[in-house]
XYZ file of C-alpha atoms in Angstrom:
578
model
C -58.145 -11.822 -41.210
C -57.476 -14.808 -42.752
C -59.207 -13.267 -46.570
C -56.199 -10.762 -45.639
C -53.757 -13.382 -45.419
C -54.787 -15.128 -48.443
C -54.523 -11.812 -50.762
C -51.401 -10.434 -49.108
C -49.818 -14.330 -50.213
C -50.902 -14.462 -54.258
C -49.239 -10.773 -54.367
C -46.044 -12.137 -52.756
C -44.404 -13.841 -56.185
C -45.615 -10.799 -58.158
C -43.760 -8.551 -55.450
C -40.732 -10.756 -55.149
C -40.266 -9.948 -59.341
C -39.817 -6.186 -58.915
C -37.652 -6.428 -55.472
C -34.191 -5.716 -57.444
C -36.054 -2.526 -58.650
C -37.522 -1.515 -55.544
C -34.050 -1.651 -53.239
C -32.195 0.202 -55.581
C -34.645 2.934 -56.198
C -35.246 3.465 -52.072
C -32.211 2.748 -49.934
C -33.965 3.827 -46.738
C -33.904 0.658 -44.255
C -36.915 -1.067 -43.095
C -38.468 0.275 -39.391
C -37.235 3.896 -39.856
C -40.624 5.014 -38.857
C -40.826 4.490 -34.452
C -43.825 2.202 -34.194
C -42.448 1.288 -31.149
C -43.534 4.743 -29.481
C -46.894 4.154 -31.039
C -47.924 1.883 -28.008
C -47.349 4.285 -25.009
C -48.263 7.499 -26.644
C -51.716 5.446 -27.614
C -51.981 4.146 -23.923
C -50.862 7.334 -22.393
C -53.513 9.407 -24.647
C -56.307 7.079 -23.540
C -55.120 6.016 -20.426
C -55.409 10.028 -19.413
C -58.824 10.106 -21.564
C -60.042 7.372 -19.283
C -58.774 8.962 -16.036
C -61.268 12.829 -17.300
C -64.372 9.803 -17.197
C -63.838 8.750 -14.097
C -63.404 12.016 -12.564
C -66.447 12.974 -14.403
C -68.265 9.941 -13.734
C -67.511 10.024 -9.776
C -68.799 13.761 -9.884
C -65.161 14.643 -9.061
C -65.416 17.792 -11.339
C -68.160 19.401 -11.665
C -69.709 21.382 -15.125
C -68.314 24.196 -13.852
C -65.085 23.309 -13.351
C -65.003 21.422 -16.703
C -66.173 25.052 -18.384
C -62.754 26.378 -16.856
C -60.637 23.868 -17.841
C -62.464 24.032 -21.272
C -61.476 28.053 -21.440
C -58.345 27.350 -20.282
C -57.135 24.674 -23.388
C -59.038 26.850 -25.642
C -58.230 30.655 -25.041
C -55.035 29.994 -23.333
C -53.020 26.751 -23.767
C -53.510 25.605 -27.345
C -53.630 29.101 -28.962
C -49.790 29.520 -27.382
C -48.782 26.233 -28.428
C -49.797 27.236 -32.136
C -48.442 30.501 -31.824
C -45.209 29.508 -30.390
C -45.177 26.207 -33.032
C -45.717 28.144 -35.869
C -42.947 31.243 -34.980
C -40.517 28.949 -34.624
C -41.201 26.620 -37.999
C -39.133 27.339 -40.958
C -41.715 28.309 -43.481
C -39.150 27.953 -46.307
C -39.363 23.847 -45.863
C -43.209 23.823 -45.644
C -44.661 21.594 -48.585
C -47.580 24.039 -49.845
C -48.256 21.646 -52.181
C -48.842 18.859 -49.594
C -51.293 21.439 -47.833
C -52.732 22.120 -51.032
C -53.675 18.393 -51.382
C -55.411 17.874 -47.910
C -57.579 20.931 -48.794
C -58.844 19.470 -51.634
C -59.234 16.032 -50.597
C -61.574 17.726 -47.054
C -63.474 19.876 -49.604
C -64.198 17.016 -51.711
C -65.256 14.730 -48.932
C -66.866 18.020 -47.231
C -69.394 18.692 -50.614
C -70.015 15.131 -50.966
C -71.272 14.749 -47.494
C -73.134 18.076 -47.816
C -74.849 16.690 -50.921
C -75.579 13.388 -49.485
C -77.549 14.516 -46.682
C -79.700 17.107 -48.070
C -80.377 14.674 -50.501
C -81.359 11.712 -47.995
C -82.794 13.830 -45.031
C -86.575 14.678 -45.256
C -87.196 17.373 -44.416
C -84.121 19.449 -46.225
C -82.357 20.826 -42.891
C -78.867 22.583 -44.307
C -77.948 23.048 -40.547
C -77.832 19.156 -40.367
C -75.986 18.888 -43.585
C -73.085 21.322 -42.469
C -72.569 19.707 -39.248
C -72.371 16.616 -40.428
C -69.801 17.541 -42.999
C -67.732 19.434 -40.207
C -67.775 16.212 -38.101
C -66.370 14.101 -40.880
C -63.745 16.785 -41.743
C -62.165 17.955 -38.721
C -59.780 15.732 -36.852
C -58.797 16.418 -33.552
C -55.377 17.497 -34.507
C -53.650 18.676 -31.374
C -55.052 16.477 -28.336
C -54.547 13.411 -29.933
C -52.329 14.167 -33.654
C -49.661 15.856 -31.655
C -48.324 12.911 -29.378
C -49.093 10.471 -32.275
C -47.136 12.111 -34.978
C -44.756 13.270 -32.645
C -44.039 9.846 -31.658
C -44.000 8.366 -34.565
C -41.837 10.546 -36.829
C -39.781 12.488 -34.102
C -36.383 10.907 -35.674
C -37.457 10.663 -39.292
C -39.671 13.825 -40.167
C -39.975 16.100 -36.740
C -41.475 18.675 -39.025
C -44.666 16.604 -39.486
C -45.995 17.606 -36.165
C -45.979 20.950 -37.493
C -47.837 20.669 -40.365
C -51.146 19.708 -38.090
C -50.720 23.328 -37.010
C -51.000 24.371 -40.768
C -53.744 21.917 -41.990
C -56.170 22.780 -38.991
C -56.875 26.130 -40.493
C -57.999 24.689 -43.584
C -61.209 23.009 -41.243
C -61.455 26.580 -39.258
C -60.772 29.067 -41.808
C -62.045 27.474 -44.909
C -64.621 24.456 -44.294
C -66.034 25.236 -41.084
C -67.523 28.987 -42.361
C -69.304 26.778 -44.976
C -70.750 24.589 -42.518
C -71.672 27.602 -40.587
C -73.689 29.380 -42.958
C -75.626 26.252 -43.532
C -76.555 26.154 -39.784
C -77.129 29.829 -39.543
C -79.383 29.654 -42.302
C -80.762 26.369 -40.934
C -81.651 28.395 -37.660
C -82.733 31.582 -39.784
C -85.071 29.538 -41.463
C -86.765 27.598 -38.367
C -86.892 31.257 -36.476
C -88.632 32.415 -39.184
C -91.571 30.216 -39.496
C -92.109 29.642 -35.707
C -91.949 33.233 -35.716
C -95.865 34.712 -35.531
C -97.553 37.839 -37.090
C -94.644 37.545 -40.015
C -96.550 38.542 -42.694
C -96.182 42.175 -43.905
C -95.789 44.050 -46.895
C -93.865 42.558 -49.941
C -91.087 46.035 -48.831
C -91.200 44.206 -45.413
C -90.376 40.923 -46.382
C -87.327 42.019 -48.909
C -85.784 44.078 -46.069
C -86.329 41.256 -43.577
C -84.653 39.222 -46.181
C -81.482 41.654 -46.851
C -80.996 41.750 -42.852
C -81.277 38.220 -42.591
C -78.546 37.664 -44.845
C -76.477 40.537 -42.917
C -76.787 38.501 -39.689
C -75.449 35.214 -41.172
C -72.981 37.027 -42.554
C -72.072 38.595 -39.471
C -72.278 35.734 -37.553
C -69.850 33.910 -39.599
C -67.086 36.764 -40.175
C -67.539 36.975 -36.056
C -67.193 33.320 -35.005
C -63.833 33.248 -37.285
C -62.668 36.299 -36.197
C -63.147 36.051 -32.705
C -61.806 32.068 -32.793
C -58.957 31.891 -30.688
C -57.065 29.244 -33.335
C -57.462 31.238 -36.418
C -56.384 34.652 -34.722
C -53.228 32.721 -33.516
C -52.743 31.179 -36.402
C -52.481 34.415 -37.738
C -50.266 36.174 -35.623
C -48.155 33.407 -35.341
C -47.247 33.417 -39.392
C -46.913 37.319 -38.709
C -44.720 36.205 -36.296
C -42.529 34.319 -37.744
C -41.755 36.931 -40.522
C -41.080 39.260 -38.084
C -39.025 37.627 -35.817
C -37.362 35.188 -38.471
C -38.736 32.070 -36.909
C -36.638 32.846 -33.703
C -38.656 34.289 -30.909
C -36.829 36.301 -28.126
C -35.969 34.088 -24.873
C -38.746 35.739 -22.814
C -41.526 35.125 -25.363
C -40.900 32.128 -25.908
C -40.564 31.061 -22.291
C -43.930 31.538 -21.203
C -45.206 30.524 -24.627
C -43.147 26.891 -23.737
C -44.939 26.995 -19.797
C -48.706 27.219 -21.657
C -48.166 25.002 -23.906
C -46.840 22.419 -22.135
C -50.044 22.034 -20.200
C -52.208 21.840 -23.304
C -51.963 17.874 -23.813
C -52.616 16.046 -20.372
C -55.243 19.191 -19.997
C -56.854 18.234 -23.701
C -57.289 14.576 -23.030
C -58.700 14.900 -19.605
C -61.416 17.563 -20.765
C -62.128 14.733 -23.688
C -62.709 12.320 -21.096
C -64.830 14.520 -18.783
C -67.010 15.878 -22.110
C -67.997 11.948 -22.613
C -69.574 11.768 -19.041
C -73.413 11.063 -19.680
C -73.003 10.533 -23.949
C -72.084 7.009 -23.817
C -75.553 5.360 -22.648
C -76.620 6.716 -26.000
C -74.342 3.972 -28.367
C -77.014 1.579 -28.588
C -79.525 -0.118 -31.224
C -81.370 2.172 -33.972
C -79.401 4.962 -33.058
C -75.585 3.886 -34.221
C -76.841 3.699 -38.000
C -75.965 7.387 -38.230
C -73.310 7.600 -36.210
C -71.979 4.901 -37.529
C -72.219 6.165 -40.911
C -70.113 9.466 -40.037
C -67.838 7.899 -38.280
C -66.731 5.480 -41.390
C -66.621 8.223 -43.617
C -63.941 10.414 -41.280
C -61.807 7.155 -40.175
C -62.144 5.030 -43.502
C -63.247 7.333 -46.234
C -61.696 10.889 -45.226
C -58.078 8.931 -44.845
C -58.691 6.860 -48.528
C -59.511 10.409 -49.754
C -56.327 12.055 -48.588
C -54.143 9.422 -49.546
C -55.268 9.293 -53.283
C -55.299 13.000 -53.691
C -51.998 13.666 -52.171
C -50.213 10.740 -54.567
C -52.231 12.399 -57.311
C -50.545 15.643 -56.772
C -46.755 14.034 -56.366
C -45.803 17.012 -53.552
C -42.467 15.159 -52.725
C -39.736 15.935 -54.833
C -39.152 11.895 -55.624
C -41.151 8.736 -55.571
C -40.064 7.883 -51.995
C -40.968 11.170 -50.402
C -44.537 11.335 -51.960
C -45.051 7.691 -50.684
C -44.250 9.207 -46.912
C -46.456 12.443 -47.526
C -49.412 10.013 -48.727
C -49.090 7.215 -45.815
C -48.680 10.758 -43.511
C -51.899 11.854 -45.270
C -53.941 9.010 -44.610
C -52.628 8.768 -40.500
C -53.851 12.334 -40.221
C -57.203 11.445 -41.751
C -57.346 8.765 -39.134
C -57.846 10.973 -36.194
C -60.829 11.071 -34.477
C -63.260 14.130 -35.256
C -62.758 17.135 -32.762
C -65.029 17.658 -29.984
C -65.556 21.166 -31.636
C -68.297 19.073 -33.628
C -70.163 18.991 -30.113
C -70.107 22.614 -29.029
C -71.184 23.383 -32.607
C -73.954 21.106 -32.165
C -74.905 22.550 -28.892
C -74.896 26.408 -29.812
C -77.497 25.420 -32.709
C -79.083 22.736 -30.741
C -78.884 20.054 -33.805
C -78.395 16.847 -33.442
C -76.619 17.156 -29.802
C -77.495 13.605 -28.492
C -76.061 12.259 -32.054
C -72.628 14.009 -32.629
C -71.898 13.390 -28.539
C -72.371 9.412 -29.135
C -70.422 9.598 -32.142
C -67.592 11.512 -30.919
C -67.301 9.321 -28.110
C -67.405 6.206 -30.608
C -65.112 7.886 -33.119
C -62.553 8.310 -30.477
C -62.696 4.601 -29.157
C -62.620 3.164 -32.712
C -59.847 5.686 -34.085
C -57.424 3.797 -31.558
C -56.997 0.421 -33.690
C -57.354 2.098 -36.935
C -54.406 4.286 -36.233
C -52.256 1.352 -34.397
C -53.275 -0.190 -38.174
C -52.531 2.820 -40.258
C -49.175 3.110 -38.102
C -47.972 -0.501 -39.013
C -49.173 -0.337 -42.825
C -46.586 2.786 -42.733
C -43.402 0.627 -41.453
C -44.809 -2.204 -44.062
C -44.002 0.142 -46.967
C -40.537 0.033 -45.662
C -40.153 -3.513 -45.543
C -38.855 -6.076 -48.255
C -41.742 -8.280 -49.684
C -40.191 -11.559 -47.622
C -41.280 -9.394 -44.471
C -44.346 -9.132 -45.087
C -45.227 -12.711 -43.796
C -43.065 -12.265 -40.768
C -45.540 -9.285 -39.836
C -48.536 -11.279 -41.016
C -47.864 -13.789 -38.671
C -46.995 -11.412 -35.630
C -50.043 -9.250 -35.897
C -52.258 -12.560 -36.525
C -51.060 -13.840 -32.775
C -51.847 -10.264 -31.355
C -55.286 -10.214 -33.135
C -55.532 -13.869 -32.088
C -54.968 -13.073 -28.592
C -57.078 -10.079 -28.419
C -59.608 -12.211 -29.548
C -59.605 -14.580 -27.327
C -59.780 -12.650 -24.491
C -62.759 -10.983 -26.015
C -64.911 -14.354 -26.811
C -64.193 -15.625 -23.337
C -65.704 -12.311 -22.134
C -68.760 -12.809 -24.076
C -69.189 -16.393 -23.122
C -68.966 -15.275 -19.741
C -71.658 -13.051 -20.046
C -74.092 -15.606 -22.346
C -73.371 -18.286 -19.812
C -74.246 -15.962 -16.626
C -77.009 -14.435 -17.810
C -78.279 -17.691 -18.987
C -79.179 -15.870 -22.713
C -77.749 -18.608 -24.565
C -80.432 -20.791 -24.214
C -82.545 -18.271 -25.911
C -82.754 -17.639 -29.820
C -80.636 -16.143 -31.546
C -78.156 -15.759 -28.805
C -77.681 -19.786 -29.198
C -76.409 -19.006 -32.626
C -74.367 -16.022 -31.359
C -72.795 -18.049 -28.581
C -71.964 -20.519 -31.710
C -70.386 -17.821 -33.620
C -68.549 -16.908 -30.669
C -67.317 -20.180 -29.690
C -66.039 -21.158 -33.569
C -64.176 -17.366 -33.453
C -62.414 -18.741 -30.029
C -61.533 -22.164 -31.844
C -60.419 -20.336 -34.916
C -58.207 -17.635 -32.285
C -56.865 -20.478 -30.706
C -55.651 -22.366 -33.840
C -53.601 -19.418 -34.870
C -51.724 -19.122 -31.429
C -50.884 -22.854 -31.874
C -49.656 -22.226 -35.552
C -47.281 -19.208 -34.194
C -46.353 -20.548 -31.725
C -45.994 -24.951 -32.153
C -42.767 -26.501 -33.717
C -43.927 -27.364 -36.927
C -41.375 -30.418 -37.537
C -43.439 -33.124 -36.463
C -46.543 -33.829 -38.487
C -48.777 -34.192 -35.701
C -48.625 -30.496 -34.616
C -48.951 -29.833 -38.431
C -52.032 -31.738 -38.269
C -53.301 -30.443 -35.200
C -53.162 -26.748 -35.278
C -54.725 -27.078 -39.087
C -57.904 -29.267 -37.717
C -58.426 -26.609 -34.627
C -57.927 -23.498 -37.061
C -59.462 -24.801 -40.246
C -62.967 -25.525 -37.857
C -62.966 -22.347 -36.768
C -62.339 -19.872 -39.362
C -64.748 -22.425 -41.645
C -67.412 -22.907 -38.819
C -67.184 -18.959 -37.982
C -68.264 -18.025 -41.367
C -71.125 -20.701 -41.632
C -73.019 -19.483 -37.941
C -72.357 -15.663 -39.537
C -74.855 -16.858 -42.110
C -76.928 -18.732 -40.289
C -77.201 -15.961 -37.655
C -78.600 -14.055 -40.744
C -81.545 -16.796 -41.747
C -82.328 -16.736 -38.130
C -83.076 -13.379 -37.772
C -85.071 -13.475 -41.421
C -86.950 -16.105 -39.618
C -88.442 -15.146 -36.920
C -89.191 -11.799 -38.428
C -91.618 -13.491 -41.074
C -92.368 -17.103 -39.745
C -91.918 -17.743 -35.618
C -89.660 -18.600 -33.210
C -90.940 -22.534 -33.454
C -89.767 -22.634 -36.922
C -86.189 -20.989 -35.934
C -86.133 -24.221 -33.143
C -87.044 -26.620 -35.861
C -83.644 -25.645 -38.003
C -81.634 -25.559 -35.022
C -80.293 -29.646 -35.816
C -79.924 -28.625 -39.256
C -77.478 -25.270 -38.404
C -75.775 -27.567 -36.304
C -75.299 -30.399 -38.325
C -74.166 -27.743 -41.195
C -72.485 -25.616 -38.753
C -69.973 -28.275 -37.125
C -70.111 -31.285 -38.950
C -69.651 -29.522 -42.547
C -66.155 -28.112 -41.569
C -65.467 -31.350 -39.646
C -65.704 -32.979 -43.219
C -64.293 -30.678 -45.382
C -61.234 -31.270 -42.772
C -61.156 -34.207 -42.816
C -61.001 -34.679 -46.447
C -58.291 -32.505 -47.413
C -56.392 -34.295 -44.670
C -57.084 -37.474 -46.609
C -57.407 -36.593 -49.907
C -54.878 -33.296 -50.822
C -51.129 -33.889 -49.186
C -49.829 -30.282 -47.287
C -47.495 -27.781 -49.840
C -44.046 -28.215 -47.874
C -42.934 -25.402 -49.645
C -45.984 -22.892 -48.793
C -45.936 -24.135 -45.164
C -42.357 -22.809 -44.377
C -44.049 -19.118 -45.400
C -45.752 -19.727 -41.950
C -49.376 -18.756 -43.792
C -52.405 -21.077 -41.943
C -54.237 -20.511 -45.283
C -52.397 -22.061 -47.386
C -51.159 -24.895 -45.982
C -52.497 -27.378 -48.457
C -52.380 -25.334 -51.370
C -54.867 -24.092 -54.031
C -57.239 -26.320 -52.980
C -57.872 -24.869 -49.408
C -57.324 -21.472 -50.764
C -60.118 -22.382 -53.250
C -62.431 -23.918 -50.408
C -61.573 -21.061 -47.853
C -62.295 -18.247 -50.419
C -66.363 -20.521 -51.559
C -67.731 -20.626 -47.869
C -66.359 -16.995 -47.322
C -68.771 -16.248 -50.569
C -71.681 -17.818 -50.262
C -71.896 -16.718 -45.946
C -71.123 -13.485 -47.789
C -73.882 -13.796 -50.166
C -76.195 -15.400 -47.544
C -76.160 -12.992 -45.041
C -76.116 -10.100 -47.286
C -79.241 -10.975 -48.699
C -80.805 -11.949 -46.050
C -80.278 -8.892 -43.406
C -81.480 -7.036 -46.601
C -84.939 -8.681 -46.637
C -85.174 -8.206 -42.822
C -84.665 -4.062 -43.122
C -86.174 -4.009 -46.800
C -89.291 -4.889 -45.378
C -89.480 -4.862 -42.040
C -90.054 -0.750 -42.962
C -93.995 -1.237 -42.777
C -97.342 -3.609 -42.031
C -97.683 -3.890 -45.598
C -93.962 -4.703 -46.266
C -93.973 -7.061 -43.341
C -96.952 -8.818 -44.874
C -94.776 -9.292 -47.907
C -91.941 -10.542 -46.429
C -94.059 -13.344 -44.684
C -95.788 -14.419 -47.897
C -92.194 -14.367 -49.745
C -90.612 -16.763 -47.003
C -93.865 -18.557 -47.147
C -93.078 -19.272 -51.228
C -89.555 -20.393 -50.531
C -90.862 -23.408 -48.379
């Protein structure tokens, strides 16, 4: 956060040069995006997400019941909603080229994902490689999209709701059949050689071959044919030419009365498909989920967003600015729990997809709450940049101190920090609290009187500073007693302590002493820069090196940690460094 800070601050002066520029090229006032709705359409999507758990939890529904409401969102409620959406949009104001970009930024990140995993997984499985690449292309447009886009540009752009009924076709119509003939061959393949007695004439084999291709092919054309989405996708274009995007009154009546059931419905099916998928988000198995699940909420969205400003779809700068920022919400959506019935009808990877879905959609909540703010920032003048710095520091701040005082509850109860290396956790932990707290005291503290300059500088300097020293020493630790023993670990712990506390305790108190505050940077209300170059300079070397440090160390520990032999090395390499 405070790295953040410190980058957003050296770019101020350079922004400040070009404001002139910027205000007479785009008139449109600051906050006309409404980030205020963004808070209870995020609650009341997850809030109603959480309520489908419980009910599935406390056996309230049962898998039956949950295949009914299931048919019902997908056969009957969303398939009306895009029918009746796209009737009614006027086709004439649709940006094509906008669409255009999105495809190519999902088939770019859809190949590269492809490549990447037949390349990595041993053995080759295609069927792996296409769901994967589905999973990290297709967002979950209508349960969650819908109310966020709707409630963010209702007053602005109300047509950008309707594009999500435009750009989902491009997973289903376009990506998805790729990923499917990957997992129908995938399954072709397996069949195959499990298959006994399958060794006939060379005739034999090339018609087995020829029918085999058929079937995929079959498959495929079926499953898009016969996918509720598509079809009404479809007919509702159809139906918009014929009707002039004005359906009659009737129509469009009972198209209103199924639709309006899709989104509670949608969100409390998510909830009730996460039942029995979450005891699965622990150790050795998050490295792959977690890999998906950065490329479709970090990398999918960067994707997007370059692609779209390469292709300039708005007709000036301003509107290709909104289309991008647009671009790169809608690439923050959490993958569709499609991913999971896919999964389950080829039986890959079910366990997998179902703990990343769940995880996708937790994590997708702060990245769009993120994505939504960085949107009204692009609105705002450079000299409001700080004032929004300082107000999402104090939420962050007290977010986080909620959350250490949680895990300090549980270290001290369970008694684990007595242990190694939860003592050095519960260290980290405690120096994140001191750093959480000195930021609530530099939002919210008069800063007239010197003494509550000097105080909320001591309390946050110590723990951003100490925070970054226990991340590296965590790191050594666990190097540690991987190659040498936990008696070794024990013998460093006055040493991490001394360096841990003491060493931002002196660097403290000797810019206190030695460096007088910057007056002038201090009314900019930025903790990091309080005392000028010189703490920026000593913030930015500890962040380093604990970068460096740790880096290299958790390296060593997975480098070779992979075998006996490796783990032999590792031992006689910390052995040499002594």
């Amino acid at each position: 956060m405070s790295l953040v800070n410190e980058l957003n601050m050296s770019m101020l002066q350079m922004e400040n040069v070009t404001q002139d520029l910027i205000s007479a090229a785009d008139p449109q006032p600051a906050g006309d995006i409404a980030v205020d709705n963004l808070y209870p359409a995020l609650l009341e999507c997850f809030a109603v997400i959480l309520c489908g758990y419980v009910a599935g939890r406390m056996n309230l529904i049962s898998q039956t019941e949950t295949k009914g409401l299931s048919t019902f969102v997908g056969s009957f409620s969303l398939p009306a909603l895009i029918f009746l959406s796209l009737a009614e949009l006027d086709l004439s104001s649709v940006n094509w080229m906008f669409l255009l970009s999105v495809l190519v930024a999902k088939t770019v990140v859809f190949l590269v994902v492809v490549v990447v995993t037949l390349l990595v997984s041993r053995p080759v499985n295609t069927g792996r490689a296409g769901l994967f690449a589905i999973f990290c292309t297709q967002s979950n447009d209508f349960a969650i999209g819908y109310p966020i886009v709707g409630a963010l540009y209702q007053k602005t752009h109300p047509d950008y709701a309707s594009y999500l009924y435009l750009m989902a076709p491009i997973s289903l119509v376009i990506l998805n059949p790729l990923g499917f003939i990957l997992m129908e061959l995938s399954k072709h393949d397996s069949s195959a050689v499990n298959q006994p007695g399958n060794h006939g004439t060379t005739a034999g084999t090339e018609l087995s071959r020829k029918n085999s291709k058929l079937q995929v092919a079959g498959a495929v054309a079926k499953s898009i044919i016969l996918n509720p989405i598509v079809l009404m996708t479809a007919l509702g274009i159809v139906g918009n030419l014929v009707f002039s995007h004005m359906l009659p009154v009737a129509l469009s009546g009972i198209l209103k009365i199924l639709g309006s059931a899709f989104s509670a419905t949608a969100l409390f099916l998510l909830g009730l498909r996460m039942v029995g998928k979450v005891h699965t988000l622990q150790g050795a198995t998050l490295v792959v989920p977690g890999i998906l699940i950065a490329v479709k909420l970090l990398v999918l969205p960067l994707v997007i967003h370059e692609v779209v400003s390469l292709f300039h779809p708005g007709t000036n700068t301003s509107e290709t600015l909104d289309l991008s920022t647009y671009g790169f919400l809608y690439g923050v959506f959490p993958a569709a729990p499609g991913v999971f019935v896919f999964a389950t009808q080829y039986s890959l990877d079910v366990d997998l997809i179902a703990s990343s879905m769940v995880a996708c959609t937790f994590i997708s909540a702060p990245l769009m709450f993120i994505s939504a703010k960085m949107i009204t920032i692009n609105k705002l003048k450079p000299s409001d940049y700080l004032h929004e710095l300082d107000s999402f520091a104090l939420d962050v701040s007290i977010a986080g101190i909620f959350a250490c005082v949680w895990i300090l509850v549980l270290f001290i109860c369970s008694k684990k920090y007595k242990r190694i290396p939860h003592k050095i956790t519960f260290c980290l932990v405690v120096s994140q609290l001191i750093g959480c707290v000195g930021t609530i005291l530099w939002s919210l503290l008069d800063r007239s009187d010197a003494w509550t300059l000097y105080l909320q500088f001591v309390v946050y300097a110590i723990g951003v500073y100490s925070s970054r020293l226990w991340t590296a020493f965590l790191a050594i630790a666990l190097l540690f007693l991987q190659c040498r023993s936990l008696c070794f670990v024990l013998k460093l712990q006055p040493l991490f302590i001394v360096l841990g506390w003491g060493g931002p305790l002196v660097v403290v108190t000797a810019l206190i002493l030695s460096v007088d505050p910057d007056y002038s940077i201090v009314e900019k209300r930025n903790p990091n820069f309080q005392y000028g170059e010189v703490q920026a300079a000593i913030a930015v070397f500890i962040l380093v090196i604990s970068f460096i440090v740790s880096l290299f160390q958790l390296l060593l520990v997975v480098w070779f940690s992979t075998s006996d032999i490796n783990g032999a090395m590792l031992a006689t390499y910390c052995l040499s460094k002594m």
